[in-house]
Short mmCIF file of N, CA and C in Angstrom, two decimals:
data_model
loop_
_atom_site.label_atom_id
_atom_site.label_comp_id
_atom_site.label_asym_id
_atom_site.label_seq_id
_atom_site.Cartn_x
_atom_site.Cartn_y
_atom_site.Cartn_z
N HIS A 85 -4.95 19.00 61.96
CA HIS A 85 -4.55 19.27 60.58
C HIS A 85 -5.14 18.18 59.68
N VAL A 86 -5.61 18.57 58.51
CA VAL A 86 -6.25 17.64 57.57
C VAL A 86 -5.45 17.63 56.27
N GLN A 87 -5.24 16.44 55.75
CA GLN A 87 -4.58 16.30 54.45
C GLN A 87 -5.60 15.77 53.44
N LEU A 88 -5.56 16.33 52.26
CA LEU A 88 -6.49 15.96 51.21
C LEU A 88 -5.72 15.67 49.93
N VAL A 89 -6.06 14.57 49.29
CA VAL A 89 -5.40 14.20 48.04
C VAL A 89 -6.47 13.88 47.00
N GLU A 90 -6.43 14.61 45.90
CA GLU A 90 -7.39 14.37 44.82
C GLU A 90 -6.78 13.44 43.78
N SER A 91 -7.64 12.72 43.10
CA SER A 91 -7.22 11.87 41.99
C SER A 91 -8.36 11.73 41.01
N GLY A 92 -8.05 11.27 39.80
CA GLY A 92 -9.09 10.97 38.83
C GLY A 92 -9.27 11.99 37.72
N GLY A 93 -8.51 13.07 37.73
CA GLY A 93 -8.65 14.05 36.66
C GLY A 93 -8.13 13.50 35.34
N GLY A 94 -8.37 14.26 34.28
CA GLY A 94 -7.90 13.86 32.97
C GLY A 94 -8.60 14.62 31.88
N SER A 95 -8.49 14.10 30.66
CA SER A 95 -9.11 14.74 29.50
C SER A 95 -10.26 13.88 29.01
N VAL A 96 -11.33 14.54 28.60
CA VAL A 96 -12.52 13.83 28.15
C VAL A 96 -13.22 14.67 27.10
N GLN A 97 -13.97 14.02 26.24
CA GLN A 97 -14.72 14.74 25.23
C GLN A 97 -16.01 15.31 25.81
N VAL A 98 -16.53 16.33 25.15
CA VAL A 98 -17.80 16.92 25.55
C VAL A 98 -18.87 15.82 25.61
N GLY A 99 -19.62 15.82 26.69
CA GLY A 99 -20.65 14.81 26.89
C GLY A 99 -20.17 13.59 27.65
N GLY A 100 -18.87 13.51 27.88
CA GLY A 100 -18.31 12.36 28.58
C GLY A 100 -18.41 12.48 30.09
N SER A 101 -17.78 11.52 30.78
CA SER A 101 -17.85 11.46 32.24
C SER A 101 -16.47 11.27 32.83
N LEU A 102 -16.31 11.75 34.05
CA LEU A 102 -15.11 11.53 34.84
C LEU A 102 -15.53 11.37 36.29
N ARG A 103 -14.73 10.66 37.04
CA ARG A 103 -14.98 10.50 38.46
C ARG A 103 -13.73 10.93 39.22
N LEU A 104 -13.89 11.93 40.06
CA LEU A 104 -12.80 12.40 40.90
C LEU A 104 -12.96 11.80 42.29
N SER A 105 -11.84 11.61 42.96
CA SER A 105 -11.87 11.11 44.32
C SER A 105 -11.00 11.98 45.21
N CYS A 106 -11.45 12.19 46.42
CA CYS A 106 -10.69 12.95 47.42
C CYS A 106 -10.52 12.06 48.64
N THR A 107 -9.28 11.77 48.96
CA THR A 107 -8.98 10.96 50.14
C THR A 107 -8.52 11.88 51.26
N ALA A 108 -9.19 11.79 52.39
CA ALA A 108 -8.92 12.69 53.51
C ALA A 108 -8.26 11.93 54.65
N SER A 109 -7.40 12.62 55.38
CA SER A 109 -6.80 12.08 56.59
C SER A 109 -6.62 13.23 57.56
N GLY A 110 -6.39 12.88 58.82
CA GLY A 110 -6.27 13.89 59.85
C GLY A 110 -7.51 13.92 60.72
N ARG A 111 -7.61 14.91 61.56
CA ARG A 111 -8.67 14.99 62.56
C ARG A 111 -10.05 14.97 61.91
N PRO A 112 -10.85 13.95 62.25
CA PRO A 112 -12.19 13.86 61.67
C PRO A 112 -13.05 15.07 61.95
N SER A 113 -12.87 15.70 63.12
CA SER A 113 -13.70 16.85 63.47
C SER A 113 -13.42 18.04 62.57
N LYS A 114 -12.30 18.02 61.89
CA LYS A 114 -11.93 19.13 61.00
C LYS A 114 -12.39 18.89 59.57
N ARG A 115 -13.07 17.77 59.32
CA ARG A 115 -13.49 17.46 57.95
C ARG A 115 -14.91 16.91 57.92
N ASN A 116 -15.76 17.46 58.76
CA ASN A 116 -17.17 17.09 58.71
C ASN A 116 -17.80 17.51 57.39
N CYS A 117 -17.27 18.56 56.82
CA CYS A 117 -17.79 19.11 55.59
C CYS A 117 -16.69 19.05 54.53
N LEU A 118 -16.94 18.33 53.46
CA LEU A 118 -15.98 18.23 52.36
C LEU A 118 -16.62 18.81 51.10
N ALA A 119 -15.84 19.57 50.38
CA ALA A 119 -16.39 20.24 49.20
C ALA A 119 -15.45 20.12 48.02
N TRP A 120 -16.03 20.27 46.87
CA TRP A 120 -15.25 20.36 45.63
C TRP A 120 -15.39 21.77 45.07
N PHE A 121 -14.25 22.36 44.76
CA PHE A 121 -14.19 23.66 44.11
C PHE A 121 -13.47 23.46 42.78
N ARG A 122 -13.57 24.44 41.93
CA ARG A 122 -12.81 24.41 40.68
C ARG A 122 -12.38 25.82 40.32
N GLN A 123 -11.30 25.88 39.57
CA GLN A 123 -10.79 27.17 39.13
C GLN A 123 -10.27 27.05 37.71
N ALA A 124 -10.89 27.80 36.82
CA ALA A 124 -10.48 27.85 35.43
C ALA A 124 -9.50 29.01 35.25
N PRO A 125 -8.67 28.96 34.24
CA PRO A 125 -7.70 30.05 34.02
C PRO A 125 -8.40 31.40 33.91
N GLY A 126 -7.90 32.37 34.68
CA GLY A 126 -8.44 33.71 34.63
C GLY A 126 -9.74 33.90 35.38
N LYS A 127 -10.21 32.86 36.06
CA LYS A 127 -11.48 32.96 36.79
C LYS A 127 -11.26 32.70 38.28
N GLU A 128 -12.22 33.14 39.07
CA GLU A 128 -12.15 32.91 40.51
C GLU A 128 -12.51 31.45 40.83
N ARG A 129 -12.05 31.02 41.99
CA ARG A 129 -12.38 29.68 42.43
C ARG A 129 -13.89 29.60 42.69
N GLU A 130 -14.49 28.52 42.20
CA GLU A 130 -15.94 28.37 42.24
C GLU A 130 -16.32 27.10 42.98
N GLY A 131 -17.24 27.20 43.91
CA GLY A 131 -17.75 26.02 44.60
C GLY A 131 -18.61 25.19 43.68
N VAL A 132 -18.44 23.87 43.71
CA VAL A 132 -19.16 22.98 42.82
C VAL A 132 -20.14 22.10 43.60
N ALA A 133 -19.65 21.46 44.66
CA ALA A 133 -20.49 20.55 45.44
C ALA A 133 -19.95 20.47 46.86
N THR A 134 -20.85 20.36 47.81
CA THR A 134 -20.49 20.25 49.23
C THR A 134 -21.20 19.06 49.83
N PHE A 135 -20.48 18.33 50.68
CA PHE A 135 -20.98 17.07 51.21
C PHE A 135 -20.71 17.00 52.71
N TYR A 136 -21.75 16.71 53.48
CA TYR A 136 -21.59 16.50 54.90
C TYR A 136 -21.32 15.02 55.15
N THR A 137 -20.16 14.70 55.66
CA THR A 137 -19.77 13.30 55.80
C THR A 137 -20.60 12.56 56.84
N GLY A 138 -21.14 13.28 57.82
CA GLY A 138 -21.92 12.62 58.85
C GLY A 138 -23.29 12.20 58.36
N GLY A 139 -24.05 13.16 57.90
CA GLY A 139 -25.41 12.86 57.48
C GLY A 139 -25.57 12.51 56.02
N GLY A 140 -24.57 12.82 55.21
CA GLY A 140 -24.66 12.48 53.80
C GLY A 140 -25.37 13.51 52.95
N ALA A 141 -25.72 14.66 53.53
CA ALA A 141 -26.39 15.69 52.73
C ALA A 141 -25.42 16.26 51.71
N ALA A 142 -25.93 16.55 50.53
CA ALA A 142 -25.10 17.08 49.45
C ALA A 142 -25.77 18.30 48.84
N TYR A 143 -24.96 19.25 48.44
CA TYR A 143 -25.45 20.49 47.84
C TYR A 143 -24.63 20.77 46.60
N TYR A 144 -25.28 21.36 45.60
CA TYR A 144 -24.64 21.57 44.31
C TYR A 144 -24.82 23.00 43.83
N ALA A 145 -23.81 23.49 43.12
CA ALA A 145 -23.95 24.76 42.44
C ALA A 145 -24.91 24.57 41.26
N ASP A 146 -25.60 25.64 40.92
CA ASP A 146 -26.58 25.55 39.83
C ASP A 146 -25.93 25.10 38.52
N SER A 147 -24.68 25.46 38.33
CA SER A 147 -24.00 25.16 37.07
C SER A 147 -23.76 23.66 36.87
N VAL A 148 -23.83 22.87 37.93
CA VAL A 148 -23.56 21.44 37.81
C VAL A 148 -24.73 20.57 38.26
N LYS A 149 -25.77 21.19 38.77
CA LYS A 149 -26.90 20.43 39.30
C LYS A 149 -27.49 19.54 38.22
N GLY A 150 -27.72 18.29 38.57
CA GLY A 150 -28.26 17.33 37.61
C GLY A 150 -27.21 16.62 36.80
N ARG A 151 -25.98 17.09 36.83
CA ARG A 151 -24.90 16.45 36.08
C ARG A 151 -23.84 15.86 36.99
N PHE A 152 -23.59 16.49 38.12
CA PHE A 152 -22.56 16.05 39.06
C PHE A 152 -23.22 15.44 40.29
N THR A 153 -22.56 14.43 40.85
CA THR A 153 -23.02 13.81 42.08
C THR A 153 -21.84 13.60 43.02
N VAL A 154 -21.99 14.07 44.26
CA VAL A 154 -20.95 13.89 45.27
C VAL A 154 -21.43 12.84 46.27
N SER A 155 -20.54 11.94 46.67
CA SER A 155 -20.93 10.87 47.57
C SER A 155 -19.71 10.31 48.27
N LEU A 156 -19.96 9.49 49.29
CA LEU A 156 -18.85 8.80 49.94
C LEU A 156 -18.21 7.86 48.93
N GLY A 157 -16.89 7.82 48.95
CA GLY A 157 -16.18 6.99 48.02
C GLY A 157 -16.07 5.54 48.47
N ALA A 158 -15.62 4.70 47.56
CA ALA A 158 -15.44 3.29 47.89
C ALA A 158 -14.29 3.11 48.87
N ALA A 159 -13.28 3.94 48.74
CA ALA A 159 -12.14 3.87 49.65
C ALA A 159 -12.50 4.53 50.98
N GLU A 160 -11.89 4.05 52.03
CA GLU A 160 -12.16 4.62 53.35
C GLU A 160 -11.76 6.09 53.38
N ASP A 161 -12.59 6.90 54.04
CA ASP A 161 -12.32 8.33 54.19
C ASP A 161 -12.14 9.03 52.85
N SER A 162 -12.94 8.67 51.89
CA SER A 162 -12.87 9.35 50.60
C SER A 162 -14.24 9.85 50.18
N VAL A 163 -14.22 10.88 49.39
CA VAL A 163 -15.44 11.44 48.82
C VAL A 163 -15.24 11.57 47.32
N ASP A 164 -16.19 11.09 46.56
CA ASP A 164 -16.08 11.10 45.12
C ASP A 164 -16.97 12.17 44.49
N LEU A 165 -16.57 12.62 43.33
CA LEU A 165 -17.38 13.53 42.53
C LEU A 165 -17.56 12.90 41.16
N GLN A 166 -18.75 12.40 40.90
CA GLN A 166 -19.07 11.83 39.59
C GLN A 166 -19.56 12.94 38.69
N MET A 167 -18.89 13.12 37.57
CA MET A 167 -19.22 14.21 36.66
C MET A 167 -19.68 13.62 35.34
N ASN A 168 -20.92 13.88 34.98
CA ASN A 168 -21.51 13.39 33.74
C ASN A 168 -21.87 14.56 32.83
N SER A 169 -22.10 14.25 31.58
CA SER A 169 -22.52 15.26 30.59
C SER A 169 -21.59 16.47 30.65
N LEU A 170 -20.32 16.21 30.62
CA LEU A 170 -19.34 17.29 30.79
C LEU A 170 -19.37 18.26 29.61
N LYS A 171 -19.14 19.51 29.95
CA LYS A 171 -19.12 20.60 28.97
C LYS A 171 -17.72 21.23 28.96
N GLU A 172 -17.44 21.98 27.91
CA GLU A 172 -16.16 22.66 27.85
C GLU A 172 -15.99 23.62 29.04
N ASP A 173 -17.08 24.20 29.47
CA ASP A 173 -17.03 25.14 30.61
C ASP A 173 -16.65 24.45 31.92
N ASP A 174 -16.66 23.13 31.94
CA ASP A 174 -16.26 22.41 33.15
C ASP A 174 -14.75 22.27 33.25
N THR A 175 -14.05 22.67 32.21
CA THR A 175 -12.59 22.59 32.23
C THR A 175 -12.03 23.49 33.33
N ALA A 176 -11.23 22.90 34.21
CA ALA A 176 -10.69 23.64 35.35
C ALA A 176 -9.79 22.71 36.16
N VAL A 177 -9.09 23.29 37.12
CA VAL A 177 -8.44 22.49 38.15
C VAL A 177 -9.46 22.31 39.27
N TYR A 178 -9.67 21.08 39.66
CA TYR A 178 -10.66 20.77 40.69
C TYR A 178 -9.93 20.50 42.01
N TYR A 179 -10.44 21.14 43.06
CA TYR A 179 -9.83 21.04 44.39
C TYR A 179 -10.82 20.45 45.38
N CYS A 180 -10.30 19.65 46.27
CA CYS A 180 -11.06 19.16 47.41
C CYS A 180 -10.73 20.05 48.61
N ALA A 181 -11.74 20.36 49.41
CA ALA A 181 -11.53 21.23 50.57
C ALA A 181 -12.31 20.68 51.75
N ALA A 182 -11.81 20.98 52.96
CA ALA A 182 -12.44 20.47 54.17
C ALA A 182 -12.66 21.58 55.18
N ALA A 183 -13.73 21.43 55.93
CA ALA A 183 -14.05 22.36 57.01
C ALA A 183 -14.71 21.59 58.13
N SER A 184 -14.63 22.16 59.34
CA SER A 184 -15.32 21.53 60.47
C SER A 184 -16.82 21.61 60.30
N PHE A 185 -17.24 22.72 59.78
CA PHE A 185 -18.67 22.96 59.60
C PHE A 185 -18.84 24.03 58.55
N CYS A 186 -19.84 23.87 57.70
CA CYS A 186 -20.12 24.91 56.72
C CYS A 186 -21.62 25.19 56.72
N PRO A 187 -22.02 26.29 57.31
CA PRO A 187 -23.44 26.64 57.37
C PRO A 187 -23.99 26.88 55.97
N PRO A 188 -25.29 26.81 55.84
CA PRO A 188 -25.91 26.91 54.51
C PRO A 188 -25.46 28.11 53.69
N GLU A 189 -25.26 29.24 54.34
CA GLU A 189 -24.87 30.45 53.60
C GLU A 189 -23.40 30.42 53.18
N HIS A 190 -22.65 29.43 53.63
CA HIS A 190 -21.22 29.35 53.32
C HIS A 190 -20.83 28.06 52.61
N LEU A 191 -21.80 27.39 52.03
CA LEU A 191 -21.52 26.10 51.41
C LEU A 191 -20.45 26.18 50.33
N PHE A 192 -20.42 27.28 49.61
CA PHE A 192 -19.49 27.40 48.48
C PHE A 192 -18.57 28.61 48.64
N VAL A 193 -18.30 28.98 49.89
CA VAL A 193 -17.41 30.10 50.17
C VAL A 193 -16.04 29.55 50.49
N ALA A 194 -15.09 29.79 49.62
CA ALA A 194 -13.77 29.17 49.75
C ALA A 194 -13.08 29.54 51.06
N ASP A 195 -13.25 30.76 51.52
CA ASP A 195 -12.58 31.21 52.74
C ASP A 195 -13.03 30.44 53.98
N ARG A 196 -14.16 29.75 53.90
CA ARG A 196 -14.67 29.02 55.04
C ARG A 196 -14.03 27.64 55.18
N PHE A 197 -13.25 27.23 54.22
CA PHE A 197 -12.62 25.93 54.24
C PHE A 197 -11.16 26.07 54.63
N ASP A 198 -10.74 25.22 55.57
CA ASP A 198 -9.42 25.36 56.18
C ASP A 198 -8.32 24.57 55.48
N SER A 199 -8.70 23.47 54.86
CA SER A 199 -7.70 22.59 54.27
C SER A 199 -8.03 22.35 52.80
N TRP A 200 -6.97 22.26 52.00
CA TRP A 200 -7.14 22.11 50.56
C TRP A 200 -6.19 21.06 50.02
N GLY A 201 -6.66 20.36 48.99
CA GLY A 201 -5.79 19.46 48.27
C GLY A 201 -4.98 20.21 47.23
N GLN A 202 -4.16 19.47 46.51
CA GLN A 202 -3.27 20.10 45.53
C GLN A 202 -3.97 20.36 44.20
N GLY A 203 -5.11 19.76 43.99
CA GLY A 203 -5.88 19.97 42.77
C GLY A 203 -5.59 18.92 41.70
N THR A 204 -6.57 18.70 40.85
CA THR A 204 -6.42 17.79 39.72
C THR A 204 -7.08 18.42 38.49
N GLN A 205 -6.39 18.33 37.36
CA GLN A 205 -6.85 18.99 36.15
C GLN A 205 -7.93 18.17 35.45
N VAL A 206 -8.99 18.85 35.05
CA VAL A 206 -10.04 18.26 34.23
C VAL A 206 -10.14 19.10 32.96
N THR A 207 -9.99 18.45 31.82
CA THR A 207 -10.05 19.14 30.54
C THR A 207 -11.13 18.51 29.68
N VAL A 208 -12.07 19.32 29.23
CA VAL A 208 -13.17 18.85 28.40
C VAL A 208 -13.09 19.55 27.05
N SER A 209 -13.01 18.77 25.98
CA SER A 209 -12.89 19.38 24.66
C SER A 209 -13.63 18.58 23.61
#
């Protein structure tokens, strides 16, 4: 079983930056792949960035490419999401998710992730 706790959400002006952090615990084999998803009111959950904790490979949705960066966090067993040049469309609840493995065709498929955090609100205005 994997536990995930997100932190770092808040309100920011258009063009600003925020850094989210996801702290993971539990079986390491169940969290080789950590991802960030987001869900805006009335919209489906959307994959934003996926990170392989072993090799460090990162993948991004087209909507955030060049603006968001996912990486190992400063804290042990954490993964951060640095969000720059934020837009109003980035407003959503952001979730951290974990999976044992996520093949390329499933990088942003929510059903492929077994564990989820409680989410953190990001508001851009």
